Every structure is written in C-alpha cells, then in structure tokens.
Amino acid sequence: MYYQYLYAVEKERIHKTLDSLYKKFANTAERRFELGETNYLEKITAKSKQRQVNLNFVKAIEDVQIAYSQLMSVVQTEDNLEIVTQPLKKEALQIVNVNESPEVSFFTNNVLVAKSTRQLEKQQLLPNITLNYFQGTNPGINKNLYGYQLGLKIPLFFMGTSSKIKALKIAETIAAERLQDYTIKINAKSKILVSQLNQQQKALNYYEQEGAALSKEILKTANSSFKNGEIDFYQYILSLENAYEIQLNYLENLNTYNQTVITINYLTL
C-alpha cells in the first residue's frame, strides 16, 4: 500500500509539471494568435492539449487520494495522518526458500501428525506384555517373599481398530498429497514471478542506462530549439510528450517491479 501511494505521488508530480507547461503553451499560443504570429489551428490545438493534460493531472490527484484512503484503511485510524514521502525506489529482493515457508511447514506438520496418529493406533493391535517384580512378607513363615508377575493384554476389538487404522492411513495419504500439491504450486508460482521480475528489470535497466538521460536531453533540446525557432509548435509538443512518457513508463515499470518483489518476499498461494 505504501509503495502504491508513493507511485501515485510521483505520477502526480509529473502530471503537475506537464499541466503547468501546457497552460503556459496554451496562453502563449493564444497570445501569438492575437498578434497574428500563428494561425487559429495552433491556438485551438494548444487549448485542446492543455485540457487533456489537465484532465490527466486531475485524475492523478484523485489517484493519490484513493491510495491515501487505502493506506489509512490498513492503518485503521480516523485521524488524518501525514505520510512521509520519498522518491520511489526499487524494493530489495529477499532470499526466500519457499520450502521453508509457514504454509509448507503447516502442511508438513499435518502429515507428521497423521502419521503419528496412525502409528499410535497400530500399536493398540499389538499384545501388551508386562513383567513386574515384587517383594513381600508372610508372617506365617517369617520370611520375605520375592516373585515376578507376567501379564498379557490381547486386543479384543481387532476389526474396529483395523478399520480405524485404514481410515487414518487414507487421512495420512491425503495430507501428503496436499503437501505435495502445495509445494508444486508454490514453487511454480515462485518461478513465474522470478521470470516476470527479470523481464521487469530489463525495462528498468533501459531507463537507468539510457532513458533517464534521453528524457532530460529531449526536454533540454526541445526547449532550446523551440525558443530559437528551430522547431515549430507541433514538434515541440511531440518532444515534450515523448520525454515525459519515458518518465511515466519508468514509474509504471518500477511500481510493477516493486509489487512483484513484495509478492515474492511474502509469497503465498
């Protein structure tokens, strides 16, 4: 929830910058039209793009509010808390052995309990032999007596106990199959998530190695070229959209990456 909130805040920041820029462009285009420096099409195009960007900005604000509400529902407080924000970063991937997860331990314990219960019941079918040593006195002969007592206990209800053992064997088999089924599924899910994470990492690598610098260079060159009259209004708008689209795509990929990492770190079915 917290990372989702940070993601929403970062998106709002970018859309706010875009909204501010397009407002300025729309005003500039209208002023140029009034001075006869441009045509009516450029004016209404700038106004239309500004309106579209503003709607995206409003939606980004609403997304932040939604993310905040979802976070507060987890915290379960009616107070308006101020959440400390920070730049969205990659979540650390923990080394997790899925075969040692609490769920696997739960199913493993079920197998052990079922097996122990069956073995205990099987012991009830075996004859119980006891041997006791005793020492006593007899006033008539005025001497100590020593002896041994041998006992033999034989189960009388063999059929009933045997049926119960069979039922316990079935329960043990079911518990073992559930353990195997869960282990197979959790390992398969882990492999799929790791594969997805590797793909997401490649997308992040592009931005970290090229995309970030490319976005900055596009913005810098576009602003300079438009100011010096080297590119027209439409080329300028397209350049800005490309530059900020790179940043927005990176944020989306980073958020997806973090959500996958969190799922792996706390993996369950």
Coordinates of C-alpha atoms in Angstrom, one line a residue:
M1 CA 0.0 0.0 0.0
Y2 CA 2.8 2.4 0.9
Y3 CA 4.6 1.9 -2.4
Q4 CA 1.4 2.3 -4.3
Y5 CA 0.9 5.6 -2.5
L6 CA 4.5 6.7 -3.4
Y7 CA 3.8 5.7 -7.0
A8 CA 0.7 7.8 -7.1
V9 CA 2.5 10.8 -5.7
E10 CA 5.3 10.5 -8.2
K11 CA 2.8 10.3 -11.1
E12 CA 1.0 13.4 -9.7
R13 CA 4.3 15.3 -9.7
I14 CA 5.0 14.6 -13.3
H15 CA 1.4 15.4 -14.4
K16 CA 1.6 18.6 -12.4
T17 CA 4.7 19.6 -14.3
L18 CA 3.0 18.8 -17.6
D19 CA -0.1 20.7 -16.7
S20 CA 1.9 23.8 -15.8
L21 CA 3.8 23.6 -19.1
Y22 CA 0.7 23.1 -21.3
K23 CA -1.1 26.0 -19.6
K24 CA 1.9 28.2 -20.4
F25 CA 1.9 26.9 -24.0
A26 CA -1.9 27.4 -24.4
N27 CA -1.5 31.0 -23.2
T28 CA 1.4 31.6 -25.5
A29 CA -0.4 30.2 -28.5
E30 CA -3.4 32.4 -27.8
R31 CA -1.2 35.4 -27.4
R32 CA 0.6 34.6 -30.7
F33 CA -2.7 34.2 -32.4
E34 CA -3.8 37.6 -31.2
L35 CA -0.6 39.1 -32.5
G36 CA -1.1 37.4 -35.8
E37 CA 2.0 35.3 -35.4
T38 CA 0.2 32.0 -35.7
N39 CA -3.0 30.5 -37.1
Y40 CA -6.2 29.5 -35.4
L41 CA -5.5 25.8 -35.7
E42 CA -2.4 26.1 -33.5
K43 CA -4.4 28.1 -30.9
I44 CA -7.2 25.5 -30.6
T45 CA -4.8 22.6 -30.7
A46 CA -2.8 24.0 -27.8
K47 CA -6.0 24.6 -25.9
S48 CA -7.2 21.1 -26.6
K49 CA -3.9 19.5 -25.5
Q50 CA -3.9 21.7 -22.4
R51 CA -7.3 20.5 -21.4
Q52 CA -6.4 16.9 -22.0
V53 CA -3.3 17.2 -19.9
N54 CA -5.3 18.9 -17.1
L55 CA -7.7 16.0 -17.0
N56 CA -4.8 13.6 -16.6
F57 CA -3.5 15.8 -13.8
V58 CA -6.9 15.9 -12.0
K59 CA -7.0 12.1 -12.3
A60 CA -3.5 11.8 -10.8
I61 CA -4.6 13.9 -7.8
E62 CA -7.6 11.6 -7.3
D63 CA -5.4 8.6 -7.6
V64 CA -3.3 10.0 -4.7
Q65 CA -6.4 10.4 -2.6
I66 CA -7.5 6.9 -3.3
A67 CA -4.1 5.5 -2.5
Y68 CA -4.1 7.5 0.8
S69 CA -7.5 6.2 1.7
Q70 CA -6.5 2.6 1.0
L71 CA -3.4 3.1 3.2
M72 CA -5.5 4.6 6.0
S73 CA -7.9 1.6 5.8
V74 CA -4.9 -0.7 6.6
V75 CA -3.7 1.6 9.4
Q76 CA -7.3 1.7 10.7
T77 CA -7.3 5.2 12.1
E78 CA -9.8 8.0 11.7
D79 CA -7.0 10.6 12.2
N80 CA -5.6 12.4 9.2
L81 CA -2.0 11.3 9.2
E82 CA 0.8 12.9 7.3
I83 CA 2.6 10.3 5.3
V84 CA 6.3 10.8 4.8
T85 CA 7.0 10.6 1.1
Q86 CA 10.3 9.8 -0.6
P87 CA 11.4 9.1 -4.2
L88 CA 10.1 5.7 -5.4
K89 CA 13.0 3.3 -5.3
K90 CA 13.5 -0.4 -6.1
E91 CA 12.4 -2.7 -3.3
A92 CA 15.0 -5.1 -2.1
L93 CA 14.5 -8.8 -3.1
Q94 CA 14.9 -11.1 -0.2
I95 CA 16.3 -14.6 -0.4
V96 CA 13.3 -16.8 0.2
N97 CA 13.2 -20.6 0.4
V98 CA 9.6 -21.4 -0.4
N99 CA 10.0 -24.9 1.0
E100 CA 10.6 -23.3 4.4
S101 CA 7.5 -21.1 4.3
P102 CA 4.9 -21.2 7.1
E103 CA 2.4 -22.7 4.8
V104 CA 4.7 -25.6 3.8
S105 CA 5.5 -26.1 7.5
F106 CA 1.8 -26.3 8.2
F107 CA 1.2 -29.0 5.6
T108 CA 4.3 -30.9 6.7
N109 CA 3.1 -30.9 10.3
N110 CA -0.2 -32.2 9.2
V111 CA 1.5 -35.2 7.5
L112 CA 3.6 -35.9 10.6
V113 CA 0.5 -35.7 12.9
A114 CA -1.5 -38.0 10.7
K115 CA 1.4 -40.5 10.5
S116 CA 2.0 -40.4 14.3
T117 CA -1.7 -40.9 15.0
R118 CA -1.8 -43.9 12.7
Q119 CA 1.3 -45.5 14.2
L120 CA -0.2 -45.0 17.7
E121 CA -3.4 -46.7 16.7
K122 CA -1.4 -49.6 15.2
Q123 CA 0.3 -50.1 18.5
Q124 CA -3.1 -50.8 20.0
L125 CA -3.3 -54.0 17.9
L126 CA -0.1 -55.4 19.4
P127 CA -0.3 -57.6 22.5
N128 CA 0.8 -55.8 25.6
I129 CA 3.2 -57.9 27.7
T130 CA 4.1 -56.7 31.2
L131 CA 6.6 -58.1 33.6
N132 CA 6.6 -56.9 37.2
Y133 CA 8.9 -57.8 40.1
F134 CA 7.5 -57.7 43.6
Q135 CA 8.7 -58.2 47.2
G136 CA 6.5 -59.0 50.2
T137 CA 6.4 -60.7 53.6
N138 CA 4.4 -63.6 55.0
P139 CA 4.0 -63.7 58.9
G140 CA 3.3 -67.4 58.8
I141 CA 6.7 -68.3 57.5
N142 CA 8.5 -65.3 58.9
K143 CA 10.5 -64.5 55.8
N144 CA 10.5 -62.2 52.8
L145 CA 8.9 -63.4 49.6
Y146 CA 10.2 -62.4 46.1
G147 CA 8.4 -63.0 42.8
Y148 CA 7.6 -62.0 39.3
Q149 CA 4.3 -61.2 37.7
L150 CA 3.8 -61.7 34.0
G151 CA 0.8 -60.1 32.2
L152 CA -0.5 -60.4 28.7
K153 CA -3.1 -58.0 27.2
I154 CA -4.7 -59.0 23.9
P155 CA -6.9 -56.6 21.9
L156 CA -10.5 -57.9 21.7
F157 CA -11.9 -55.4 19.1
F158 CA -9.4 -56.1 16.3
M159 CA -11.8 -55.4 13.4
G160 CA -12.9 -52.0 14.7
T161 CA -9.3 -50.9 15.3
S162 CA -8.2 -52.2 11.9
S163 CA -10.8 -50.1 10.1
K164 CA -9.8 -47.1 12.0
I165 CA -6.2 -47.6 11.0
K166 CA -7.2 -47.8 7.4
A167 CA -9.1 -44.5 7.7
L168 CA -6.1 -43.0 9.3
K169 CA -3.9 -44.2 6.5
I170 CA -6.2 -42.6 4.0
A171 CA -6.0 -39.3 6.0
E172 CA -2.2 -39.5 6.0
T173 CA -2.2 -40.1 2.3
I174 CA -4.4 -37.1 1.7
A175 CA -2.2 -34.9 4.0
A176 CA 0.9 -36.0 2.0
E177 CA -0.9 -35.2 -1.3
R178 CA -1.9 -31.8 -0.1
L179 CA 1.7 -31.1 0.9
Q180 CA 2.9 -32.2 -2.5
D181 CA 0.3 -30.2 -4.3
Y182 CA 1.0 -27.0 -2.4
T183 CA 4.8 -27.4 -2.8
I184 CA 4.4 -27.9 -6.6
K185 CA 2.1 -24.9 -6.9
I186 CA 4.2 -22.6 -4.7
N187 CA 7.4 -23.4 -6.5
A188 CA 5.7 -22.9 -9.9
K189 CA 4.4 -19.5 -8.8
S190 CA 7.8 -18.6 -7.5
K191 CA 9.5 -19.4 -10.8
I192 CA 6.9 -17.4 -12.8
L193 CA 7.3 -14.4 -10.5
V194 CA 11.1 -14.5 -10.8
S195 CA 10.8 -14.7 -14.6
Q196 CA 8.5 -11.7 -14.6
L197 CA 10.8 -9.9 -12.3
N198 CA 13.7 -10.5 -14.7
Q199 CA 11.7 -9.0 -17.6
Q200 CA 10.7 -6.0 -15.5
Q201 CA 14.3 -5.5 -14.5
K202 CA 15.3 -5.2 -18.2
A203 CA 12.7 -2.4 -18.6
L204 CA 14.2 -0.6 -15.6
N205 CA 17.7 -1.1 -17.0
Y206 CA 16.8 0.7 -20.2
Y207 CA 15.7 3.8 -18.2
E208 CA 18.6 3.7 -15.8
Q209 CA 21.2 3.3 -18.6
E210 CA 19.6 5.3 -21.3
G211 CA 16.1 6.5 -20.7
A212 CA 16.7 9.0 -17.9
A213 CA 19.5 10.8 -19.8
L214 CA 17.5 10.6 -23.0
S215 CA 14.4 12.2 -21.4
K216 CA 16.5 15.1 -20.0
E217 CA 18.2 15.6 -23.3
I218 CA 14.9 15.7 -25.2
L219 CA 13.5 18.3 -22.8
K220 CA 16.6 20.4 -22.9
T221 CA 16.9 20.3 -26.7
A222 CA 13.2 20.9 -27.3
N223 CA 13.0 23.9 -25.1
S224 CA 16.1 25.4 -26.7
S225 CA 15.0 24.6 -30.2
F226 CA 11.5 26.0 -29.8
K227 CA 12.8 29.1 -28.1
N228 CA 15.2 29.8 -31.0
G229 CA 12.5 29.0 -33.6
E230 CA 14.3 25.9 -34.9
I231 CA 11.2 23.7 -34.4
D232 CA 7.5 24.5 -34.7
F233 CA 4.8 24.2 -32.0
Y234 CA 3.8 20.7 -33.0
Q235 CA 7.3 19.3 -32.9
Y236 CA 7.8 20.9 -29.5
I237 CA 4.6 19.3 -28.1
L238 CA 5.6 15.9 -29.5
S239 CA 9.1 16.2 -28.0
L240 CA 7.6 17.0 -24.6
E241 CA 5.2 14.2 -24.7
N242 CA 8.0 11.7 -25.6
A243 CA 10.2 13.0 -22.8
Y244 CA 7.6 12.7 -20.1
E245 CA 6.2 9.5 -21.5
I246 CA 9.6 7.9 -20.8
Q247 CA 9.4 9.1 -17.2
L248 CA 5.8 7.8 -16.8
N249 CA 6.7 4.5 -18.3
Y250 CA 9.6 4.1 -15.9
L251 CA 7.4 4.9 -12.9
E252 CA 4.9 2.3 -14.0
N253 CA 7.6 -0.3 -14.6
L254 CA 9.2 0.5 -11.2
N255 CA 5.8 0.1 -9.4
T256 CA 5.2 -3.2 -11.2
Y257 CA 8.7 -4.3 -10.2
N258 CA 8.2 -3.4 -6.6
Q259 CA 4.8 -5.1 -6.4
T260 CA 6.4 -8.3 -7.8
V261 CA 9.2 -8.1 -5.3
I262 CA 6.8 -7.7 -2.4
T263 CA 4.8 -10.7 -3.7
I264 CA 8.0 -12.8 -3.8
N265 CA 9.2 -11.7 -0.4
Y266 CA 5.9 -12.7 1.2
L267 CA 5.0 -15.5 -1.2
T268 CA 1.8 -17.5 -0.7
L269 CA -0.9 -19.0 -2.8

